[in-house]
PDB file of C-alpha atoms in Angstrom:
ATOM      1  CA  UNK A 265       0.000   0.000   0.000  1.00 47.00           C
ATOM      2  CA  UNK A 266       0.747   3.507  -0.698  1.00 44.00           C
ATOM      3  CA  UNK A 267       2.334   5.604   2.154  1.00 49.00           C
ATOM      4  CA  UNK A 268       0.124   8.309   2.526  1.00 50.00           C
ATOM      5  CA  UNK A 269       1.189  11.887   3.908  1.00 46.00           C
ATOM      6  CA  UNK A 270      -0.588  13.987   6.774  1.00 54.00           C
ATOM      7  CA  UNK A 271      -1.932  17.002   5.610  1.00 52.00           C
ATOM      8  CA  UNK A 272       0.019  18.747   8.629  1.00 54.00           C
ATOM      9  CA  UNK A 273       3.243  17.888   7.080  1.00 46.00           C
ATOM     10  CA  UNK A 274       2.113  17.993   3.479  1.00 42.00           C
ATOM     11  CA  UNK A 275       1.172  21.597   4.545  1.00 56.00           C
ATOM     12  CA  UNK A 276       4.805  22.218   5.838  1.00 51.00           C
ATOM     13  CA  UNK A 277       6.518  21.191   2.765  1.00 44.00           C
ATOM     14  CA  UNK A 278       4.209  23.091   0.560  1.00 44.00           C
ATOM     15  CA  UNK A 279       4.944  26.191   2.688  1.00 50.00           C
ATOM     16  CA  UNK A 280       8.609  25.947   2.821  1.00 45.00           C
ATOM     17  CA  UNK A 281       8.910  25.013  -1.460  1.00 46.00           C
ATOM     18  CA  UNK A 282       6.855  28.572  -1.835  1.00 45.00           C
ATOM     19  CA  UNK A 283       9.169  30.444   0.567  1.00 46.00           C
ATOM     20  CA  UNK A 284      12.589  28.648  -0.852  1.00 45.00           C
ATOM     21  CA  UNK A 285      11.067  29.856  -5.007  1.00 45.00           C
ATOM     22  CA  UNK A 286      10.149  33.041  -3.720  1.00 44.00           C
ATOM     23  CA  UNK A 287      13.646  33.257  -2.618  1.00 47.00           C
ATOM     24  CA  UNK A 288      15.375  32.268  -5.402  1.00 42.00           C
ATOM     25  CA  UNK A 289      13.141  34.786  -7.371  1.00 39.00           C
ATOM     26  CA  UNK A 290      13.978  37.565  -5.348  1.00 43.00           C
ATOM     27  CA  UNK A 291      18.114  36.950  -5.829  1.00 45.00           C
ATOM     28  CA  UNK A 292      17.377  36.898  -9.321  1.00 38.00           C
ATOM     29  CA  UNK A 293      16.205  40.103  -9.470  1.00 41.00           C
ATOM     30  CA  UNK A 294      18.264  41.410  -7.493  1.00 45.00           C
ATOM     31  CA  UNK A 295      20.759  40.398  -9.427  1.00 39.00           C
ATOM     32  CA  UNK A 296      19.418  42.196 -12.561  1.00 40.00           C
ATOM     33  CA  UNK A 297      18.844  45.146 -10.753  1.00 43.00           C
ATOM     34  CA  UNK A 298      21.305  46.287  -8.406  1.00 44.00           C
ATOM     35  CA  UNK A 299      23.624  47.076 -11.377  1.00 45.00           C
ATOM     36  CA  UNK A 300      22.987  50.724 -11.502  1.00 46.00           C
ATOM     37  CA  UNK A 301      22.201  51.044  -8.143  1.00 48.00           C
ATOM     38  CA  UNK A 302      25.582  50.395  -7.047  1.00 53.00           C
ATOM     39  CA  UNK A 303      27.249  53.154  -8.798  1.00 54.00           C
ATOM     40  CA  UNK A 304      25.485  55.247  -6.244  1.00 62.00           C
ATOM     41  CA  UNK A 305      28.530  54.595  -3.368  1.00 63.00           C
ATOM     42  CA  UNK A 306      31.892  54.053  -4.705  1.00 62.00           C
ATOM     43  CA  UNK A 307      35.112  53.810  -2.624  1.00 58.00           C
ATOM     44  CA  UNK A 308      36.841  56.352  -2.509  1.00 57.00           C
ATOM     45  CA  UNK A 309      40.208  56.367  -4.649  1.00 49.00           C
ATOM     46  CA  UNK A 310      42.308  54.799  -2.602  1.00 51.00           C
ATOM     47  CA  UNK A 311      40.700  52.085  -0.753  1.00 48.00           C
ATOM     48  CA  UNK A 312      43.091  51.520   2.726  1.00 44.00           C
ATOM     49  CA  UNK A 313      43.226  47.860   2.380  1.00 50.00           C
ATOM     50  CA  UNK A 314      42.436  46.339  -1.371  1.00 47.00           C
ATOM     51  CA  UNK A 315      44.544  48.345  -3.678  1.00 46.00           C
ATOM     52  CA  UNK A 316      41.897  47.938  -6.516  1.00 54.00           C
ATOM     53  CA  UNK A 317      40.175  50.825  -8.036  1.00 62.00           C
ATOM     54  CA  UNK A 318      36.902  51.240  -9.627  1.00 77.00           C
ATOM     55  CA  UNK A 319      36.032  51.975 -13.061  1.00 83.00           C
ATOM     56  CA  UNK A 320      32.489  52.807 -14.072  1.00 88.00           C
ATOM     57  CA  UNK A 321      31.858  50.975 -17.297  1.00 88.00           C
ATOM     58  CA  UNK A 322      31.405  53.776 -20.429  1.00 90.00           C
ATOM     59  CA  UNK A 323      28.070  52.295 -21.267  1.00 90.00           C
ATOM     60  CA  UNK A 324      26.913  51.887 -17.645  1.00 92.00           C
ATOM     61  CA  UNK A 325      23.101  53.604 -17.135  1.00 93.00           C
ATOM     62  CA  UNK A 326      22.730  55.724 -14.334  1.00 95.00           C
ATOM     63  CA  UNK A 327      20.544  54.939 -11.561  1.00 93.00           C
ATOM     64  CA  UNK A 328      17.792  57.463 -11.229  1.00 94.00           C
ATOM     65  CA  UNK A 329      18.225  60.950 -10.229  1.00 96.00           C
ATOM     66  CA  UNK A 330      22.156  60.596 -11.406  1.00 97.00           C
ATOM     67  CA  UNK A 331      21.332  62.325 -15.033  1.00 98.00           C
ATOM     68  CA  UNK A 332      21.412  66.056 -15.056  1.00 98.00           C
ATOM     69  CA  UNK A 333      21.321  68.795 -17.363  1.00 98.00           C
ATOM     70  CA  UNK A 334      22.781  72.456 -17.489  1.00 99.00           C
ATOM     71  CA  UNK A 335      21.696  74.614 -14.367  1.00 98.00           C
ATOM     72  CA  UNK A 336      20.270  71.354 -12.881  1.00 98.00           C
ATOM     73  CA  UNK A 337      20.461  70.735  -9.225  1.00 98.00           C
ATOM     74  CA  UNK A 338      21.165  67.753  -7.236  1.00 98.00           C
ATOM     75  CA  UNK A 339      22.122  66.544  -3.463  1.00 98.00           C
ATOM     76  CA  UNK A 340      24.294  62.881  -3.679  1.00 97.00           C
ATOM     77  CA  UNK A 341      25.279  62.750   0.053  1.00 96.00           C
ATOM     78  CA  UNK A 342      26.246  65.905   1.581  1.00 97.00           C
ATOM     79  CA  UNK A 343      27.073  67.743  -1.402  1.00 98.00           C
ATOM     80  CA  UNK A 344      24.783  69.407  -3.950  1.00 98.00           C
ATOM     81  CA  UNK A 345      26.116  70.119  -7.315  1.00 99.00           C
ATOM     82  CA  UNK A 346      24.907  71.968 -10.091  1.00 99.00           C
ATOM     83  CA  UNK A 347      26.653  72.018 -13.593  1.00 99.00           C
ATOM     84  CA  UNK A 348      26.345  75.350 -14.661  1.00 99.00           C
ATOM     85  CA  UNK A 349      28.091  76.071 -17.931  1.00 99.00           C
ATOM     86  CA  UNK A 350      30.393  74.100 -20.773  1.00 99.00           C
ATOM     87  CA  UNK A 351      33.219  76.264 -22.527  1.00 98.00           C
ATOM     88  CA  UNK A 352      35.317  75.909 -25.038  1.00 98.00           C
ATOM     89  CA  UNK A 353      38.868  77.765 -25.084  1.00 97.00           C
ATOM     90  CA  UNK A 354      42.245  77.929 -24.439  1.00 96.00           C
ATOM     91  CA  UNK A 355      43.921  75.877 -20.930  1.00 94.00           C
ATOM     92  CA  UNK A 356      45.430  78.246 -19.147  1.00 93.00           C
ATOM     93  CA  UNK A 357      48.319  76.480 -16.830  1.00 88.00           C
ATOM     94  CA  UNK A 358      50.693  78.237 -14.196  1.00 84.00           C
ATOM     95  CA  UNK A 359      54.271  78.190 -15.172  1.00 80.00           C
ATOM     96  CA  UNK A 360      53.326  76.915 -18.993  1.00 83.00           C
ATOM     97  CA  UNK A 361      51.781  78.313 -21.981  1.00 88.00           C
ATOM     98  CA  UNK A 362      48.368  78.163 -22.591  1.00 90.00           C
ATOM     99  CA  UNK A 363      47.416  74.644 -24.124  1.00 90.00           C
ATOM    100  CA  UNK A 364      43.423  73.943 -26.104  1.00 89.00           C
ATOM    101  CA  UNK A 365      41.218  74.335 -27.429  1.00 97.00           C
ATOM    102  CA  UNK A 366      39.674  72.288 -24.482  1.00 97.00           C
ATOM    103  CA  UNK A 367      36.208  72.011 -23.034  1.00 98.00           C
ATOM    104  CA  UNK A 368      35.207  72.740 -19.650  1.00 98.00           C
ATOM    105  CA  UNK A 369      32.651  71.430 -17.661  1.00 99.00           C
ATOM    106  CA  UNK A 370      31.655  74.356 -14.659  1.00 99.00           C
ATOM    107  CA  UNK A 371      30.100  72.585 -11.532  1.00 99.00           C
ATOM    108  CA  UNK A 372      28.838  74.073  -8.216  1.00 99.00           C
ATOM    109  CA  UNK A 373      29.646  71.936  -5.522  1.00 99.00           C
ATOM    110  CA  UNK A 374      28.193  72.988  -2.234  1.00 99.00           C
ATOM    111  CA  UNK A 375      28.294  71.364   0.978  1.00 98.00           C
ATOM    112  CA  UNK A 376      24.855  70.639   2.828  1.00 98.00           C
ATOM    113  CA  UNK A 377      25.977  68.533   5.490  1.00 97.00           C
ATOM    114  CA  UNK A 378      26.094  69.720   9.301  1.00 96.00           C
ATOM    115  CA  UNK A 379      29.564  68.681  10.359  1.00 95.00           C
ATOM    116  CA  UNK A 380      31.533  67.324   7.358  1.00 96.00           C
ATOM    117  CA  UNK A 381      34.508  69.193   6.009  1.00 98.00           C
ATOM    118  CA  UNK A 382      34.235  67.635   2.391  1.00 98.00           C
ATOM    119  CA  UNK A 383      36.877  67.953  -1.134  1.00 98.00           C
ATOM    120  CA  UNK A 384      34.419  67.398  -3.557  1.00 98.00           C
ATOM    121  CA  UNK A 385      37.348  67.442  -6.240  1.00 97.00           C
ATOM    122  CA  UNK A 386      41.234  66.770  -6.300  1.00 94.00           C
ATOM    123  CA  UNK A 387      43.594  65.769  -8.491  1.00 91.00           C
ATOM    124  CA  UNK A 388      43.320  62.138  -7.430  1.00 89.00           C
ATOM    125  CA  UNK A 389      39.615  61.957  -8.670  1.00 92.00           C
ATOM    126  CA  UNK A 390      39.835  63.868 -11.212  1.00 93.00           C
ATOM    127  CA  UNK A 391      43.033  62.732 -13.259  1.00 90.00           C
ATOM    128  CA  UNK A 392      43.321  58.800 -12.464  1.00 87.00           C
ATOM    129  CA  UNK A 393      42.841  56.828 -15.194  1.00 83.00           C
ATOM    130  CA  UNK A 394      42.852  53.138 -16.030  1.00 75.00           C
ATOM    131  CA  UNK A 395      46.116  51.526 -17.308  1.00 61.00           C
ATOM    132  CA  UNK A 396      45.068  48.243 -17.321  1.00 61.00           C
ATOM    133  CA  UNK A 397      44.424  47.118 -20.735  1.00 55.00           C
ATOM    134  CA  UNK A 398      41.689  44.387 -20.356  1.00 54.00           C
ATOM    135  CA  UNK A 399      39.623  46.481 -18.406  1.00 52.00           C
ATOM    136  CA  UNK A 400      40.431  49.317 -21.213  1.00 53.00           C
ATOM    137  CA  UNK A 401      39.141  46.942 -24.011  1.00 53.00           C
ATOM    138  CA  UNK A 402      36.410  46.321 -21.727  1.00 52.00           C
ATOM    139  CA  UNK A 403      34.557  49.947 -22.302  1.00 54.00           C
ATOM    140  CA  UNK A 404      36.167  50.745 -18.239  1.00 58.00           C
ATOM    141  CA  UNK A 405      39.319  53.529 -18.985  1.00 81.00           C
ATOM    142  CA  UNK A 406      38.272  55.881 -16.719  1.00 89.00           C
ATOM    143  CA  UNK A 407      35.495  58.002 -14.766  1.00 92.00           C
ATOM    144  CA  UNK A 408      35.291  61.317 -15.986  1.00 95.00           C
ATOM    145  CA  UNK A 409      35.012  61.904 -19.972  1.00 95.00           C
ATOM    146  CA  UNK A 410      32.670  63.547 -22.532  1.00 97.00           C
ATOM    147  CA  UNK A 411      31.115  61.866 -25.420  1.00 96.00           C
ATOM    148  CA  UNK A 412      28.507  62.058 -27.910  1.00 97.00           C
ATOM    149  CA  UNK A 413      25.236  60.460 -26.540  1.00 96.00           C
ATOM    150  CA  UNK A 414      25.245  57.864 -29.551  1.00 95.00           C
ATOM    151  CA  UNK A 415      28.859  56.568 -28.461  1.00 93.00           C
ATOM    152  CA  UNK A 416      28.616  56.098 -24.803  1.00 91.00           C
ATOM    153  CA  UNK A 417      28.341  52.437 -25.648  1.00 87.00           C
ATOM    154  CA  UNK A 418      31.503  52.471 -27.944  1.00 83.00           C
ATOM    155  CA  UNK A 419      34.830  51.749 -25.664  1.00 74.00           C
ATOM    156  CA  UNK A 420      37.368  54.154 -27.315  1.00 72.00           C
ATOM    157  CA  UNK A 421      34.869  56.866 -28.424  1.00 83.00           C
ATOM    158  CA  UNK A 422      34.947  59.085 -25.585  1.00 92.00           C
ATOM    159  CA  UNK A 423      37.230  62.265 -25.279  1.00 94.00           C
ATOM    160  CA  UNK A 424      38.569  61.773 -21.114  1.00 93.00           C
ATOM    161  CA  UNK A 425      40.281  64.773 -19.138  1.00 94.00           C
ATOM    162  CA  UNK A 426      43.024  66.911 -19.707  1.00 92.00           C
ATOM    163  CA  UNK A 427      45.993  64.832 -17.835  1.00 81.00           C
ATOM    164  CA  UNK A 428      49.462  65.530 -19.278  1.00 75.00           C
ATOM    165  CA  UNK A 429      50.580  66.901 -16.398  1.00 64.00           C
ATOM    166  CA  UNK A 430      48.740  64.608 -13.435  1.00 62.00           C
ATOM    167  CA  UNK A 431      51.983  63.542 -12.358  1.00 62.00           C
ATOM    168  CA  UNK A 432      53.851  66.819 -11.748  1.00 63.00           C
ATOM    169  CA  UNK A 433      53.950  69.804  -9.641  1.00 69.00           C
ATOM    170  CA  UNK A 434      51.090  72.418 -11.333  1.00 75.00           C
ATOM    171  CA  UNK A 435      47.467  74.002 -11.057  1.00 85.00           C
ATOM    172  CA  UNK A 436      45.245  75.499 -14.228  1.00 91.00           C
ATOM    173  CA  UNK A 437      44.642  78.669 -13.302  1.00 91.00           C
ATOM    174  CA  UNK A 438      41.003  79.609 -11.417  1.00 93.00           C
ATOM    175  CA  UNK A 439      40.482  76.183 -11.522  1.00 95.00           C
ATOM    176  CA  UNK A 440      39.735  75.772  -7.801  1.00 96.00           C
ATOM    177  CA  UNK A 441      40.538  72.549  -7.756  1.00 95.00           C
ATOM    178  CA  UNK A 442      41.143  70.741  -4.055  1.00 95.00           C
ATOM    179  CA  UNK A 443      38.933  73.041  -2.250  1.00 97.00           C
ATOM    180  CA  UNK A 444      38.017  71.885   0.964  1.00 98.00           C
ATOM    181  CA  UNK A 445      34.726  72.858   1.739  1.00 98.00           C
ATOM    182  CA  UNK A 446      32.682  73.477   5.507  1.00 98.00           C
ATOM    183  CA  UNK A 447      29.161  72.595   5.909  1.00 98.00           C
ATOM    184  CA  UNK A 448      26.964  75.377   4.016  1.00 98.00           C
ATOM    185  CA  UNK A 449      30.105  76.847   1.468  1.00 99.00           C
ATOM    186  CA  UNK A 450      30.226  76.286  -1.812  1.00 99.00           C
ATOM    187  CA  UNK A 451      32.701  76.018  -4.943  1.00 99.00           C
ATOM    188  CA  UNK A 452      32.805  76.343  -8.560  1.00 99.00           C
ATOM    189  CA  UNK A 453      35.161  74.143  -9.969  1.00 98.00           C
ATOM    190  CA  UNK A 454      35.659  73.294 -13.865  1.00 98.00           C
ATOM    191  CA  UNK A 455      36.802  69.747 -15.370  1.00 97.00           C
ATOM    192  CA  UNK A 456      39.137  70.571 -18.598  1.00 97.00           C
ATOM    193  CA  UNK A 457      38.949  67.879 -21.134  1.00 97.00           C
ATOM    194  CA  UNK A 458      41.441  66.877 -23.586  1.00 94.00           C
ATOM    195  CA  UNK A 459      42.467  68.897 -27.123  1.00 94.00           C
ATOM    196  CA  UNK A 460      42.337  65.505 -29.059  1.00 93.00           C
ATOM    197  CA  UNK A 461      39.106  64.734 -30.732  1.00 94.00           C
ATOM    198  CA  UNK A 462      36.932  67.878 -29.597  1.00 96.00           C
ATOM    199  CA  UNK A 463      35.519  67.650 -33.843  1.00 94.00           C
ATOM    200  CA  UNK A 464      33.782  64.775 -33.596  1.00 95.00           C
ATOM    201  CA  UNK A 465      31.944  65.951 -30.942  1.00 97.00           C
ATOM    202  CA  UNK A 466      28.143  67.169 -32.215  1.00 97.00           C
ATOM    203  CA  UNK A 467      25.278  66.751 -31.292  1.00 98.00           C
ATOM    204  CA  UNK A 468      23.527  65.420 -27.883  1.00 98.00           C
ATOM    205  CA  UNK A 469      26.516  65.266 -25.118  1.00 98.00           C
ATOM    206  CA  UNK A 470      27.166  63.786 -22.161  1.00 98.00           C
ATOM    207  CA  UNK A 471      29.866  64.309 -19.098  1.00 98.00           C
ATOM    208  CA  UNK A 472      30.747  61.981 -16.617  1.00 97.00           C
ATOM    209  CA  UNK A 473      31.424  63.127 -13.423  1.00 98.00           C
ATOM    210  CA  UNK A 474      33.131  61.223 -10.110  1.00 96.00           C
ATOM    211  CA  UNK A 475      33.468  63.023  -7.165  1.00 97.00           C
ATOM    212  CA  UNK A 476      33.351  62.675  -3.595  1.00 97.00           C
ATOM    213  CA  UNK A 477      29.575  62.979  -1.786  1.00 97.00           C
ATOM    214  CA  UNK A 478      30.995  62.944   1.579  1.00 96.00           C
ATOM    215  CA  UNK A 479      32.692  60.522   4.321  1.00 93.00           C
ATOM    216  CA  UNK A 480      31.678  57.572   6.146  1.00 89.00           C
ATOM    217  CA  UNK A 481      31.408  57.114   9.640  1.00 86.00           C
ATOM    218  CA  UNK A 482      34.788  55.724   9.854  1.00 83.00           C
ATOM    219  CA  UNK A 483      36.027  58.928   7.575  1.00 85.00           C
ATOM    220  CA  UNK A 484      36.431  57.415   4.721  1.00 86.00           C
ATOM    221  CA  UNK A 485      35.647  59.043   1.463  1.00 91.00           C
ATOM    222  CA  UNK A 486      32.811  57.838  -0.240  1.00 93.00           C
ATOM    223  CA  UNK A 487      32.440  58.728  -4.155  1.00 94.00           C
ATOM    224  CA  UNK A 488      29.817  58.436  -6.847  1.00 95.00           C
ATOM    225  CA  UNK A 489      29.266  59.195 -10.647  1.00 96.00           C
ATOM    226  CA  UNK A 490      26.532  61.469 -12.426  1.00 98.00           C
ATOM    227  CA  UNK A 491      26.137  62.443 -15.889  1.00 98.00           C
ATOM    228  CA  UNK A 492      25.388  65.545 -17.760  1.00 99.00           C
ATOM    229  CA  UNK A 493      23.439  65.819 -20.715  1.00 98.00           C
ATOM    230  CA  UNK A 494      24.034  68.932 -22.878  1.00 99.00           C
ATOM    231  CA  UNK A 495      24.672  69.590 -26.745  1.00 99.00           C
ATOM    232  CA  UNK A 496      27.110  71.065 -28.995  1.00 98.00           C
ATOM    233  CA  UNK A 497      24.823  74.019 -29.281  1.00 98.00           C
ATOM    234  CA  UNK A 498      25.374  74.546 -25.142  1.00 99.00           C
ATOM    235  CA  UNK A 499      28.931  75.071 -25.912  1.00 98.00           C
ATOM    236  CA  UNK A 500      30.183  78.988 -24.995  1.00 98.00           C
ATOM    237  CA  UNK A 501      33.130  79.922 -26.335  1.00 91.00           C
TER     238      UNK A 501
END
């Protein structure tokens, strides 16, 4: 004869199958969709322990809220910014002559935070850039470029900052960069890009940005990336 069940246990198993498919469902999705969402707290540029760096893929979306356009504001953290104006013109460096045509990217980076002395900006952000060459073929070079909309998904196609001179001793003049800022002051600081390439760029724009939202309550920095949509027609000379 058949062994039959009782419905009590019957009942348990049935319960526990839905809760263990429900789970699986849920880490599936999850899966799928933390993606962009994880771009919204990066290390900060030099992690203490893990000497490993993060590189926002090129063709990585934004998660919401991490898209902007010209006189746009946003908070990320405890700093607002606002990307005010894009430029094209000469680089004006201290102690060299004048190299460009580049573009700029003006942002307005204000602390909002009670008791955080924040650098939105330095040198460490802005000029690091990828050297390793799988990760380069892989789309992931760096975290601040400009590109044309229609490329961002084209590793190679993007125009990245102006970084000859990352490694020595210099400042672009009125650039403002390194600013430390205390809660409720505020900072306009422009990104130069490169002179190579600035032709192709027509059209619908975008600007990555990485900078640094704040600290953690250990005091470490914690970053993040947002975009900014603009086009060739936004351009002041």
């Amino acid at each position: 004869r058949g062994r039959i069940v009782p419905h009590a246990v019957f009942q348990a198993w049935f319960s526990y199958t839905i809760l263990i498919t429900f789970g699986l469902v849920w880490a599936i999705y999850r899966i799928f969709t933390s993606q962009a969402s994880n771009l919204e707290s990066l290390p900060d540029i030099k992690p203490l322990k893990e000497n490993v760096r993060n590189y926002v893929p090129q063709k990585a979306a934004m998660p919401p809220g991490h898209t902007l356009e010209l006189s746009q504001s946003q908070r990320f953290g405890n700093i607002e910014v606002t990307p005010v104006k894009v430029t094209k013109g000469n680089l004006e460096i201290e102690g060299w002559d004048p190299e460009g045509p580049v573009l700029k990217l003006f942002i307005k980076f204000k602390n909002v935070s009670n008791d955080q002395t924040i650098v939105p900006l330095d040198g460490e952000l802005l000029f690091d850039q990828n050297r390793n060459r799988s990760l380069q073929d892989a789309g992931a070079v760096a975290n601040q470029f400009v590109c044309k909309a229609s490329e961002k998904s084209k590793a190679g196609k993007a125009v990245l900052v102006y970084a000859r001179f990352a490694d020595l001793d210099f400042e672009f003049r009125n650039q403002n960069l390194g600013r430390a800022l205390k809660p409720g002051e505020e900072v306009t600081i422009y990104i130069p890009s490169e002179t190579d390439g600035l032709g192709a760029l027509k059209g619908d724009l975008i600007w990555r940005v990485h900078f640094r939202k704040g600290h953690s309550p250990k005091n470490y920095g914690v970053t993040t990336v947002f975009e900014v949509k603009f086009t060739s027609d936004d351009i002041q000379a």
